[in-house]
Coordinates of C-alpha atoms in Angstrom, one line a residue:
Chain F
M1 CA 0.0 0.0 0.0
T2 CA 2.6 2.5 1.1
R3 CA 4.8 1.4 -1.7
S4 CA 2.2 2.0 -4.3
V5 CA 1.6 5.6 -3.0
V6 CA 5.3 6.3 -3.3
A7 CA 5.5 4.7 -6.7
A8 CA 2.5 6.7 -7.8
A9 CA 4.0 9.9 -6.7
F10 CA 7.2 8.9 -8.4
E11 CA 5.4 8.2 -11.7
R12 CA 3.4 11.5 -11.5
T13 CA 6.7 13.5 -11.4
P14 CA 7.7 14.3 -14.9
A15 CA 11.0 12.7 -16.0
W16 CA 12.8 16.1 -16.5
R17 CA 12.0 17.1 -13.0
R18 CA 13.3 13.8 -11.6
R19 CA 16.5 14.4 -13.6
T20 CA 17.0 17.9 -12.4
N21 CA 16.2 17.0 -8.8
R22 CA 18.8 14.2 -8.9
A23 CA 21.3 16.5 -10.6
L24 CA 20.8 19.2 -7.9
A25 CA 20.6 16.7 -5.1
H26 CA 17.1 17.9 -4.3
G27 CA 18.3 21.5 -3.9
D28 CA 21.4 20.6 -1.8
R29 CA 23.9 21.4 -4.5
P30 CA 22.8 25.1 -4.9
F31 CA 22.4 25.3 -1.2
W32 CA 25.9 24.2 -0.5
G33 CA 27.1 26.5 -3.2
I34 CA 25.5 29.5 -1.4
V35 CA 26.8 28.4 2.0
L36 CA 30.3 27.9 0.6
A37 CA 30.1 31.3 -1.1
A38 CA 29.3 32.9 2.3
A39 CA 32.2 31.2 3.9
V40 CA 34.5 32.3 1.1
L41 CA 33.1 35.8 1.3
V42 CA 34.3 36.2 4.9
L43 CA 37.8 35.2 3.9
L44 CA 37.6 37.6 0.9
I45 CA 36.7 40.5 3.2
A46 CA 39.6 39.8 5.5
G47 CA 41.9 39.7 2.5
A48 CA 40.4 42.7 0.9
I49 CA 41.0 44.9 4.0
G50 CA 44.7 44.1 3.8
F51 CA 44.8 44.6 0.0
E52 CA 43.0 47.9 0.1
L53 CA 45.3 49.3 2.8
W54 CA 48.3 48.1 0.9
A55 CA 47.2 49.4 -2.5
N56 CA 46.0 52.8 -1.2
S57 CA 49.2 53.5 0.8
A58 CA 51.4 52.9 -2.3
Q59 CA 52.2 56.5 -2.7
A60 CA 53.4 57.0 0.8
R61 CA 55.3 53.7 0.8
S62 CA 57.3 54.6 -2.3
A63 CA 57.9 58.2 -1.2
F64 CA 59.2 57.4 2.3
G65 CA 60.1 53.7 2.3
W66 CA 60.8 52.0 5.6
A67 CA 62.1 55.3 7.1
F68 CA 58.4 56.2 7.5
L69 CA 58.4 54.1 10.6
W70 CA 61.2 56.0 12.4
T71 CA 60.8 59.5 11.0
A72 CA 59.6 61.9 13.7
T73 CA 58.5 64.7 11.3
W74 CA 54.8 65.0 10.6
D75 CA 54.3 68.1 8.5
P76 CA 51.4 68.2 6.1
V77 CA 52.4 71.7 5.0
T78 CA 55.8 70.6 3.6
G79 CA 54.5 67.1 2.7
E80 CA 57.0 65.3 5.1
F81 CA 55.5 62.4 6.9
G82 CA 56.8 60.0 9.5
A83 CA 54.9 57.8 11.9
L84 CA 57.3 57.7 14.8
P85 CA 55.4 59.9 17.3
F86 CA 52.2 57.9 16.7
I87 CA 53.9 54.5 16.9
V88 CA 55.7 55.5 20.1
G89 CA 52.4 57.0 21.6
T90 CA 50.5 53.8 20.7
L91 CA 53.1 51.6 22.2
I92 CA 53.6 53.6 25.4
T93 CA 49.9 53.9 26.2
S94 CA 49.1 50.3 25.3
L95 CA 52.0 48.9 27.4
L96 CA 51.2 51.1 30.3
A97 CA 47.6 50.0 30.1
L98 CA 48.7 46.4 30.2
L99 CA 50.8 47.1 33.2
L100 CA 47.8 48.4 35.0
A101 CA 45.2 45.9 33.6
V102 CA 47.1 42.6 33.8
P103 CA 47.4 42.3 37.6
L104 CA 43.8 43.5 38.1
S105 CA 42.5 41.1 35.4
L106 CA 44.4 38.1 36.8
G107 CA 42.9 38.9 40.2
I108 CA 39.4 39.0 38.7
A109 CA 40.0 35.8 36.8
I110 CA 41.3 33.9 39.8
F111 CA 38.4 35.2 42.0
L112 CA 35.8 34.3 39.4
S113 CA 37.1 30.8 38.7
E114 CA 38.5 29.7 42.0
L115 CA 37.0 31.6 44.9
A116 CA 33.6 33.1 44.2
P117 CA 30.7 31.1 45.4
E118 CA 28.6 29.5 42.7
W119 CA 25.7 32.0 43.0
L120 CA 28.0 35.0 42.7
R121 CA 30.0 33.8 39.7
A122 CA 27.5 34.4 36.9
P123 CA 26.3 37.9 38.0
L124 CA 29.9 39.1 38.6
S125 CA 31.2 37.7 35.3
F126 CA 28.3 39.4 33.7
L127 CA 29.0 42.8 35.3
V128 CA 32.7 42.6 34.3
E129 CA 31.7 41.7 30.7
L130 CA 29.2 44.6 30.6
L131 CA 32.3 46.8 31.0
A132 CA 33.2 45.7 27.5
A133 CA 29.8 46.6 26.1
V134 CA 30.0 50.3 27.1
P135 CA 30.7 52.2 23.8
S136 CA 34.2 53.7 23.4
V137 CA 32.9 57.2 22.9
V138 CA 31.0 57.0 26.2
Y139 CA 34.3 56.0 27.9
G140 CA 35.8 59.0 26.2
L141 CA 33.1 61.4 27.5
W142 CA 33.4 60.0 31.0
G143 CA 37.1 60.0 30.9
L144 CA 37.4 63.6 29.6
Y145 CA 35.0 65.2 32.2
V146 CA 35.1 62.8 35.1
L147 CA 38.0 60.4 35.4
V148 CA 40.8 62.7 34.2
P149 CA 40.0 65.8 36.3
M150 CA 38.9 63.8 39.4
V151 CA 41.4 60.9 39.4
V152 CA 44.2 61.0 36.8
Q153 CA 45.2 64.7 37.3
P154 CA 45.5 64.5 41.1
V155 CA 47.5 61.3 40.8
A156 CA 49.7 62.9 38.1
R157 CA 50.4 65.8 40.4
V158 CA 51.5 63.4 43.1
L159 CA 53.6 61.4 40.7
H160 CA 55.3 64.6 39.5
A161 CA 55.9 65.9 43.0
A162 CA 57.4 62.6 44.1
L163 CA 59.2 61.4 41.0
G164 CA 59.5 64.5 38.9
F165 CA 63.3 64.0 38.5
L166 CA 62.6 61.0 36.2
P167 CA 62.0 61.8 32.5
F168 CA 58.7 59.8 32.7
F169 CA 57.2 62.1 35.2
E170 CA 58.5 65.4 33.8
G171 CA 56.2 68.4 34.2
P172 CA 54.2 70.4 33.6
V173 CA 51.2 68.3 34.5
Y174 CA 48.4 68.4 31.9
G175 CA 44.9 66.9 32.3
P176 CA 44.7 65.1 29.0
S177 CA 47.8 63.0 28.8
R178 CA 49.4 59.6 27.9
L179 CA 48.7 58.6 31.5
A180 CA 45.0 59.4 31.1
A181 CA 44.8 57.4 27.9
S182 CA 46.5 54.5 29.5
V183 CA 44.1 54.5 32.5
I184 CA 41.1 54.6 30.2
L185 CA 42.6 51.8 28.0
A186 CA 43.3 49.7 31.1
I187 CA 39.7 49.9 32.1
M188 CA 38.6 49.0 28.6
I189 CA 40.8 45.9 28.2
T190 CA 40.2 44.5 31.7
P191 CA 37.0 42.6 30.7
T192 CA 38.8 41.0 27.7
I193 CA 41.8 39.8 29.6
S194 CA 39.9 38.7 32.7
A195 CA 37.2 36.8 30.7
V196 CA 39.8 34.9 28.6
S197 CA 42.0 34.1 31.5
R198 CA 39.0 33.0 33.6
D199 CA 38.2 30.5 30.8
V200 CA 41.8 29.4 30.8
F201 CA 41.6 28.7 34.6
R202 CA 38.4 26.8 34.2
A203 CA 39.9 24.6 31.5
I204 CA 42.6 23.4 33.9
P205 CA 41.7 19.8 35.1
R206 CA 40.5 19.5 38.7
G207 CA 43.2 16.9 39.4
Q208 CA 45.8 19.6 39.3
R209 CA 44.2 21.5 42.2
E210 CA 43.5 18.4 44.2
A211 CA 47.0 17.1 43.9
S212 CA 48.5 20.3 45.0
L213 CA 46.1 20.7 48.0
A214 CA 46.6 17.1 49.0
L215 CA 50.4 17.8 49.2
G216 CA 49.6 20.5 51.8
A217 CA 49.8 23.6 49.6
T218 CA 47.6 26.5 50.7
Q219 CA 45.0 27.7 48.2
W220 CA 47.1 30.6 47.1
E221 CA 50.1 28.4 46.6
T222 CA 48.0 26.1 44.5
I223 CA 46.8 29.0 42.4
W224 CA 50.2 30.7 42.1
Q225 CA 52.6 27.7 41.8
V226 CA 50.4 25.2 40.0
L227 CA 47.5 26.8 38.1
V228 CA 49.2 29.9 36.8
P229 CA 52.2 28.0 35.4
Y230 CA 49.8 25.4 34.0
G231 CA 47.7 28.0 32.2
L232 CA 50.6 30.4 31.5
S233 CA 50.4 30.2 27.7
G234 CA 46.7 30.8 27.8
I235 CA 47.1 33.8 30.1
L236 CA 49.7 35.2 27.9
G237 CA 47.3 34.8 25.0
A238 CA 44.7 36.7 27.0
V239 CA 47.2 39.5 27.6
I240 CA 48.1 39.7 24.0
L241 CA 44.4 39.8 23.0
G242 CA 44.0 42.7 25.4
L243 CA 47.1 44.4 23.9
G244 CA 45.5 44.0 20.4
R245 CA 42.4 45.7 21.6
A246 CA 44.4 48.5 23.2
L247 CA 46.4 49.2 20.1
G248 CA 43.4 49.7 17.9
E249 CA 41.2 51.6 20.4
T250 CA 40.3 55.0 18.9
M251 CA 37.6 57.2 20.3
A252 CA 38.2 57.1 24.0
V253 CA 42.0 57.5 23.5
T254 CA 41.5 60.4 21.1
M255 CA 39.3 62.2 23.6
V256 CA 41.7 62.0 26.6
I257 CA 45.2 61.9 25.1
G258 CA 45.4 65.6 24.2
N259 CA 46.5 65.0 20.5
N260 CA 49.9 66.6 20.6
L261 CA 53.0 65.8 18.7
D262 CA 55.1 65.9 21.9
L263 CA 58.1 63.6 21.7
S264 CA 59.2 63.8 25.3
A265 CA 59.2 60.6 27.4
S266 CA 56.9 62.1 30.0
L267 CA 53.7 60.1 30.6
L268 CA 52.1 63.3 32.0
H269 CA 52.3 65.1 28.7
P270 CA 49.7 64.9 26.0
G271 CA 50.6 62.6 23.1
Y272 CA 49.2 61.1 20.0
T273 CA 48.4 57.5 18.9
M274 CA 48.2 55.8 15.5
S275 CA 44.4 55.5 15.7
S276 CA 43.9 59.0 16.9
I277 CA 46.0 60.7 14.1
I278 CA 43.9 58.7 11.6
V279 CA 40.5 59.8 13.0
N280 CA 41.6 63.4 13.6
E281 CA 43.2 64.1 10.2
F282 CA 41.7 61.7 7.8
T283 CA 38.9 63.9 6.6
E284 CA 41.2 66.9 6.4
A285 CA 43.8 65.2 4.2
I286 CA 43.5 67.4 1.3
Y287 CA 46.1 65.9 -1.0
D288 CA 46.9 62.3 -2.1
L289 CA 50.2 61.9 -0.4
Y290 CA 48.8 63.1 2.9
L291 CA 45.9 60.6 2.7
S292 CA 48.2 57.8 1.6
A293 CA 50.5 58.4 4.6
L294 CA 47.5 58.2 7.0
I295 CA 46.4 54.9 5.2
E296 CA 49.9 53.6 5.7
I297 CA 49.6 54.2 9.4
G298 CA 46.3 52.2 9.2
L299 CA 48.2 49.4 7.4
A300 CA 50.9 49.3 10.1
L301 CA 48.1 49.1 12.7
F302 CA 46.4 46.4 10.8
L303 CA 49.5 44.3 10.5
L304 CA 50.4 44.8 14.1
T305 CA 47.0 43.7 15.4
L306 CA 46.9 40.8 12.9
V307 CA 50.2 39.4 14.1
L308 CA 49.3 39.9 17.8
N309 CA 45.9 38.2 17.3
L310 CA 47.5 35.2 15.6
I311 CA 49.9 34.7 18.5
A312 CA 47.2 35.1 21.0
R313 CA 44.9 32.6 19.3
L314 CA 47.6 30.0 19.1
L315 CA 48.5 30.4 22.7
V316 CA 44.9 30.2 24.0
W317 CA 44.1 27.4 21.6
N318 CA 47.0 25.4 23.0
V319 CA 45.6 25.4 26.6
G320 CA 42.2 24.4 25.3
R321 CA 43.6 21.5 23.4
R322 CA 45.9 20.4 26.2
G323 CA 43.3 20.4 28.9
P324 CA 40.9 17.7 27.8
R325 CA 43.7 15.3 26.6
E326 CA 45.5 15.4 30.0
A327 CA 42.3 15.1 31.8
R328 CA 41.6 11.9 30.0
A329 CA 45.1 10.5 30.6
Chain C
M1 CA 62.3 17.2 65.1
T2 CA 63.5 19.5 68.0
V3 CA 61.2 21.9 69.8
A4 CA 62.9 24.8 68.1
E5 CA 62.4 23.3 64.6
R6 CA 58.8 22.6 65.3
A7 CA 58.2 26.2 66.4
A8 CA 59.9 27.5 63.3
D9 CA 57.8 25.1 61.2
K10 CA 54.6 26.4 62.9
G11 CA 55.6 30.0 62.3
R12 CA 56.3 29.3 58.6
N13 CA 52.9 27.6 58.2
Q14 CA 51.1 30.5 59.8
R15 CA 52.9 32.8 57.4
R16 CA 51.9 30.7 54.4
K17 CA 48.3 30.6 55.6
A18 CA 48.3 34.4 56.2
T19 CA 49.8 35.0 52.7
S20 CA 47.0 32.8 51.2
V21 CA 44.3 34.7 53.0
V22 CA 45.7 38.1 52.1
M23 CA 46.2 37.3 48.4
L24 CA 42.8 35.7 48.1
S25 CA 41.3 38.9 49.5
V26 CA 43.3 40.9 47.1
T27 CA 41.7 39.0 44.2
G28 CA 38.3 39.8 45.7
L29 CA 39.2 43.5 45.9
A30 CA 40.3 43.4 42.3
T31 CA 36.9 42.2 41.2
A32 CA 35.2 44.8 43.3
L33 CA 37.5 47.4 41.8
A34 CA 36.6 46.4 38.2
V35 CA 32.9 46.9 38.9
V36 CA 33.6 50.5 40.1
P37 CA 34.0 52.1 36.7
L38 CA 30.9 50.5 35.4
V39 CA 28.7 51.7 38.3
W40 CA 30.4 55.1 38.2
I41 CA 29.8 55.5 34.4
L42 CA 26.2 54.4 34.6
A43 CA 25.5 56.6 37.6
Y44 CA 27.2 59.7 36.2
V45 CA 25.6 59.3 32.7
T46 CA 22.2 58.8 34.3
R47 CA 22.6 61.8 36.6
E48 CA 24.0 64.2 34.0
G49 CA 22.0 63.0 31.1
G50 CA 18.8 62.5 32.9
R51 CA 18.4 66.3 33.6
F52 CA 17.7 67.0 30.0
L53 CA 16.0 63.9 28.9
T54 CA 12.6 65.0 27.7
P55 CA 10.3 63.4 25.0
E56 CA 11.3 66.4 22.9
F57 CA 14.9 65.2 22.9
F58 CA 13.9 62.2 20.8
T59 CA 11.7 64.0 18.3
S60 CA 13.3 67.4 17.6
M61 CA 16.3 68.4 15.6
P62 CA 19.6 69.8 17.0
T63 CA 19.6 73.5 17.9
P64 CA 22.5 75.9 17.4
V65 CA 24.8 76.8 20.3
G66 CA 23.0 78.7 23.1
V67 CA 19.5 77.9 21.9
Q68 CA 17.5 76.0 24.5
G69 CA 15.9 72.6 23.8
G70 CA 16.5 70.7 20.7
G71 CA 17.2 67.0 20.3
V72 CA 18.9 64.3 18.4
A73 CA 16.1 63.0 16.1
N74 CA 18.5 63.1 13.1
A75 CA 21.0 60.9 15.0
I76 CA 18.4 58.5 16.1
V77 CA 17.1 58.0 12.6
G78 CA 20.7 57.9 11.2
S79 CA 21.8 55.3 13.7
A80 CA 18.7 53.2 12.9
I81 CA 19.5 53.4 9.2
L82 CA 23.2 52.7 9.6
V83 CA 22.6 49.7 11.9
G84 CA 19.8 48.5 9.6
L85 CA 22.1 48.6 6.6
A86 CA 24.8 46.8 8.6
S87 CA 22.4 44.1 9.6
L88 CA 21.2 43.7 6.0
F89 CA 24.8 43.3 4.8
A90 CA 26.1 41.2 7.7
I91 CA 23.3 38.8 8.8
P92 CA 22.6 36.7 5.7
P93 CA 26.3 35.9 5.0
G94 CA 26.9 35.6 8.7
L95 CA 24.2 33.0 9.2
L96 CA 25.3 31.0 6.2
A97 CA 29.0 31.1 7.1
A98 CA 28.1 30.0 10.7
L99 CA 26.1 27.1 9.1
Y100 CA 29.2 26.1 7.2
A101 CA 31.5 26.5 10.3
S102 CA 29.2 24.3 12.4
R103 CA 28.8 21.6 9.8
R104 CA 32.4 21.4 8.6
P105 CA 34.6 22.8 11.4
N106 CA 37.6 20.7 10.6
S107 CA 37.7 20.9 6.8
P108 CA 40.4 23.2 5.3
L109 CA 37.8 25.9 4.5
G110 CA 36.3 25.5 8.0
L111 CA 39.6 26.1 9.6
A112 CA 40.3 29.0 7.2
L113 CA 36.9 30.4 8.1
R114 CA 37.6 30.3 11.8
F115 CA 40.9 32.0 11.2
G116 CA 39.3 34.6 9.0
T117 CA 36.6 35.3 11.6
D118 CA 39.3 35.7 14.2
V119 CA 41.3 38.1 12.0
L120 CA 38.1 40.2 11.2
S121 CA 37.2 40.4 14.9
G122 CA 40.7 41.7 15.7
V123 CA 40.9 44.4 13.0
P124 CA 40.6 47.8 14.8
S125 CA 37.3 49.5 13.9
I126 CA 39.2 52.6 12.6
V127 CA 41.0 50.4 10.1
V128 CA 37.6 49.0 8.9
G129 CA 36.6 52.6 8.5
I130 CA 39.6 53.2 6.2
F131 CA 38.6 50.0 4.2
A132 CA 35.0 51.3 3.7
Y133 CA 36.4 54.7 2.8
T134 CA 38.7 53.3 0.0
L135 CA 36.0 51.0 -1.2
I136 CA 33.1 53.4 -1.4
V137 CA 33.9 57.0 -0.4
L138 CA 37.0 57.3 -2.5
P139 CA 35.5 56.2 -5.9
Q140 CA 32.3 58.2 -5.3
R141 CA 34.1 61.2 -3.9
H142 CA 31.6 61.8 -1.2
F143 CA 30.7 60.4 2.3
S144 CA 27.6 58.3 2.5
A145 CA 25.4 56.2 4.8
L146 CA 26.1 53.3 2.5
A147 CA 29.8 53.4 3.3
G148 CA 29.1 53.7 7.1
G149 CA 26.7 50.7 6.9
L150 CA 29.3 48.7 5.1
A151 CA 32.0 49.5 7.7
L152 CA 29.6 48.5 10.5
A153 CA 28.6 45.3 8.7
V154 CA 32.3 44.2 8.5
I155 CA 32.6 44.9 12.3
M156 CA 29.3 43.0 12.9
L157 CA 30.1 40.0 10.8
P158 CA 32.5 38.1 13.1
T159 CA 30.2 38.6 16.1
V160 CA 27.2 37.2 14.2
I161 CA 29.2 34.2 12.9
R162 CA 30.7 33.3 16.3
S163 CA 27.6 33.5 18.3
T164 CA 25.4 31.8 15.7
E165 CA 28.0 29.0 15.3
E166 CA 28.1 28.4 19.0
M167 CA 24.3 28.2 19.1
L168 CA 24.1 25.9 16.1
K169 CA 26.5 23.5 17.8
L170 CA 24.1 23.2 20.8
V171 CA 21.4 21.8 18.5
P172 CA 21.3 18.1 19.2
R173 CA 22.7 15.9 16.4
D174 CA 19.7 13.6 16.6
L175 CA 17.4 16.4 15.3
R176 CA 19.4 16.8 12.2
E177 CA 19.8 13.1 11.6
A178 CA 16.1 12.5 12.1
S179 CA 15.3 15.0 9.5
L180 CA 17.8 13.6 7.0
A181 CA 16.6 10.1 7.7
L182 CA 13.0 11.1 6.8
G183 CA 14.4 12.0 3.4
A184 CA 14.5 15.8 3.8
P185 CA 17.4 17.4 1.8
E186 CA 20.1 19.3 3.7
W187 CA 18.7 22.8 2.9
K188 CA 15.3 21.9 4.2
T189 CA 16.8 20.4 7.3
A190 CA 18.8 23.6 7.9
A191 CA 16.0 26.0 7.2
K192 CA 13.1 24.1 8.9
V193 CA 14.8 22.1 11.7
I194 CA 18.2 23.4 12.7
L195 CA 17.6 27.2 12.4
P196 CA 14.2 27.1 14.2
A197 CA 15.7 24.9 17.0
A198 CA 18.5 27.5 17.5
I199 CA 16.5 30.6 16.6
D200 CA 16.5 32.3 20.0
G201 CA 20.3 31.8 20.1
V202 CA 20.7 33.2 16.7
I203 CA 18.6 36.2 17.6
T204 CA 20.7 36.9 20.7
G205 CA 23.8 36.7 18.5
I206 CA 22.3 39.3 16.2
M207 CA 21.4 41.5 19.2
L208 CA 24.9 41.4 20.5
G209 CA 26.2 42.3 17.0
V210 CA 23.8 45.2 16.8
A211 CA 24.8 46.4 20.3
R212 CA 28.4 46.3 19.3
V213 CA 28.1 48.4 16.1
A214 CA 25.4 50.8 17.5
G215 CA 28.2 52.3 19.8
E216 CA 30.9 52.5 17.1
A217 CA 31.9 56.0 16.3
A218 CA 35.4 55.7 14.8
P219 CA 34.6 54.1 11.4
L220 CA 31.7 56.5 10.9
M221 CA 34.0 59.5 11.2
L222 CA 35.6 58.4 7.9
T223 CA 32.5 57.1 6.1
S224 CA 29.1 58.5 7.0
F225 CA 30.7 61.7 8.4
G226 CA 27.7 63.1 10.3
N227 CA 25.0 65.4 9.2
S228 CA 23.3 68.2 11.2
Y229 CA 20.1 67.7 9.3
L230 CA 17.7 64.9 9.0
S231 CA 18.6 62.6 6.1
T232 CA 17.2 59.2 5.1
S233 CA 19.2 58.8 1.9
I234 CA 21.8 56.1 1.9
G235 CA 23.8 58.1 -0.7
E236 CA 24.2 61.1 1.6
P237 CA 26.2 61.8 4.8
I238 CA 24.2 60.8 7.8
A239 CA 24.2 61.5 11.6
A240 CA 24.6 58.8 14.2
L241 CA 24.3 58.7 18.0
P242 CA 28.0 57.9 18.9
H243 CA 29.3 60.4 16.4
T244 CA 27.0 63.1 17.9
I245 CA 28.3 62.4 21.4
F246 CA 31.9 62.9 20.1
V247 CA 31.1 66.2 18.3
Y248 CA 29.1 67.5 21.3
A249 CA 31.7 66.4 23.8
I250 CA 34.8 68.0 22.3
A251 CA 33.0 71.3 21.5
P252 CA 33.8 74.1 23.8
Y253 CA 30.2 74.9 24.8
K254 CA 28.5 74.0 28.1
D255 CA 25.1 73.3 26.6
W256 CA 26.6 71.0 24.0
H257 CA 28.3 69.0 26.8
D258 CA 24.9 68.6 28.5
K259 CA 23.6 67.3 25.2
A260 CA 26.5 64.9 24.9
W261 CA 25.6 63.4 28.3
T262 CA 21.9 63.1 27.4
T263 CA 22.8 61.4 24.0
A264 CA 25.2 59.1 25.9
L265 CA 22.4 58.1 28.2
V266 CA 20.2 57.2 25.2
L267 CA 22.9 55.3 23.6
I268 CA 24.1 53.4 26.7
A269 CA 20.5 52.5 27.6
L270 CA 20.0 51.0 24.1
V271 CA 23.3 49.1 24.1
L272 CA 23.0 47.8 27.7
A273 CA 19.4 46.8 27.2
L274 CA 20.4 44.8 24.1
N275 CA 23.3 43.2 25.9
V276 CA 21.4 42.3 29.1
S277 CA 18.5 40.8 27.3
A278 CA 20.7 38.9 24.9
R279 CA 22.7 37.4 27.7
L280 CA 19.6 36.5 29.7
I281 CA 18.2 34.6 26.7
M282 CA 21.6 33.0 26.1
S283 CA 22.1 31.7 29.6
W284 CA 18.5 30.4 29.7
R285 CA 19.0 28.6 26.4
K286 CA 22.3 27.1 27.4
R287 CA 20.7 25.7 30.6
R288 CA 17.9 24.2 28.5
L289 CA 20.1 22.7 25.7
G290 CA 23.5 22.4 27.2
G291 CA 22.4 20.3 30.2
R292 CA 21.9 17.2 28.1

């Protein structure tokens, strides 16, 4: 009975439709074609970004060569461009931000994965992650009118008074400064670093903790001498991921760094970063070489974050892969 | 063990225990410290922005410096158009790519796709802005909402792919296999079984993507540029909420600063509402499906 219904339906279908249905695998062949195209499109976009930056910075690259990276002049009037002040500014602010954010984030990760009671974990993780959802420009606004005058500037005055003989704390003390940018950046990258390192800690097999505690280690010794070394590559990955975010951060930094081509080593002076020069001058770049030089800074930023992200992913990936295998063994 | 040795041992153990307690408390303090900026920002934006938050703020156009009242209707419309364009460009390929990634995670293209998604999510938004600029603004010789939408789409794409892929992976294999065993082709299985089973997860992914790009200002500075008038054309420069905050914030006028805070309140309420509801749905869903 059932067979005859199927057979009847089969016979009712015209021969040409049966043939096309079979050829298209009942629609699966075009479907996979589209899915495949979407997957390839993502790769194409990633490639196209690199290509467009490369192609559109050709003029600056041929005019200045590699010296672009260590030339300190940035003079649109004479057409002389060098990216040194911006590269230095980006590196100083990002590294100082790491210095502030890493200990804090590690503390958060340890607390969230090892100490917090079960009912507190989810809400606290959520609050820390919400910090990453606040738009950059709102950080900038809050930084400019609240954090810098109320916190950073008083601290800067104290630093200058106490350590003013060091070139890093040379006066005069400004409000918007490299220090201000670093503090804002530190707040912004803390959720990234702490979330990734928390996941790294959670991926470490229970046996590691139990073995250490059974040997008589205190909980802190277990964390510091067993868990941290075990997850070190993952934590390093988290830190590099945070660094990648800090390097590319634009609006908040632009609003609090003061945008000044100051080449002194002082953290208390205003500075400039690669992203903030792009956003400040891009729409004012009135001739091709000027625009091309700005795009070359974008290219450098792109390559820098690309390499950092690659390293970070490899490191984090390693812990994830090692965890389950050793847990099984 | 002599008495003296035992005493020294006891002292050392007490020190170790004390160190442990102190360091563990420090990690708790670090966590508390991280929540401070969030609370501070929310409280400050609410206080400063709330003073000028009137219904008129949502419906009227910006006023010149010194003129009372006025709103950000143009930026609200502009942000809606920009985010709408971005969703239109990013969601369909994002869903399909996620489908591929969840079905063939270890094929060469699957690995390349994961790599490409990682690369895209790591590209600074300002660099994406340059990309959209060279692709659309430079050939056309004028700023446009279209270029802004494209930039936001590129930023949104990895978020959509990642979260959708994660949700698709939570759909039980049996569902897919049952559908295929009944003779349904792959595309029907994907469209009528897998996607509906994961639909709330997919929607939360899209909400997170929207929340992420709704707050982006940097790429818009190079692409949609801003507009002090109401524009709904995708070929013209267009205003946006985050861009408006920036312009108002760095201007030297007190009443513009007030407007920056109010605009920030509107934006942050929108972004946090999207984030909070997306995460609530997600945790509820993971508990339902992940507990198997």
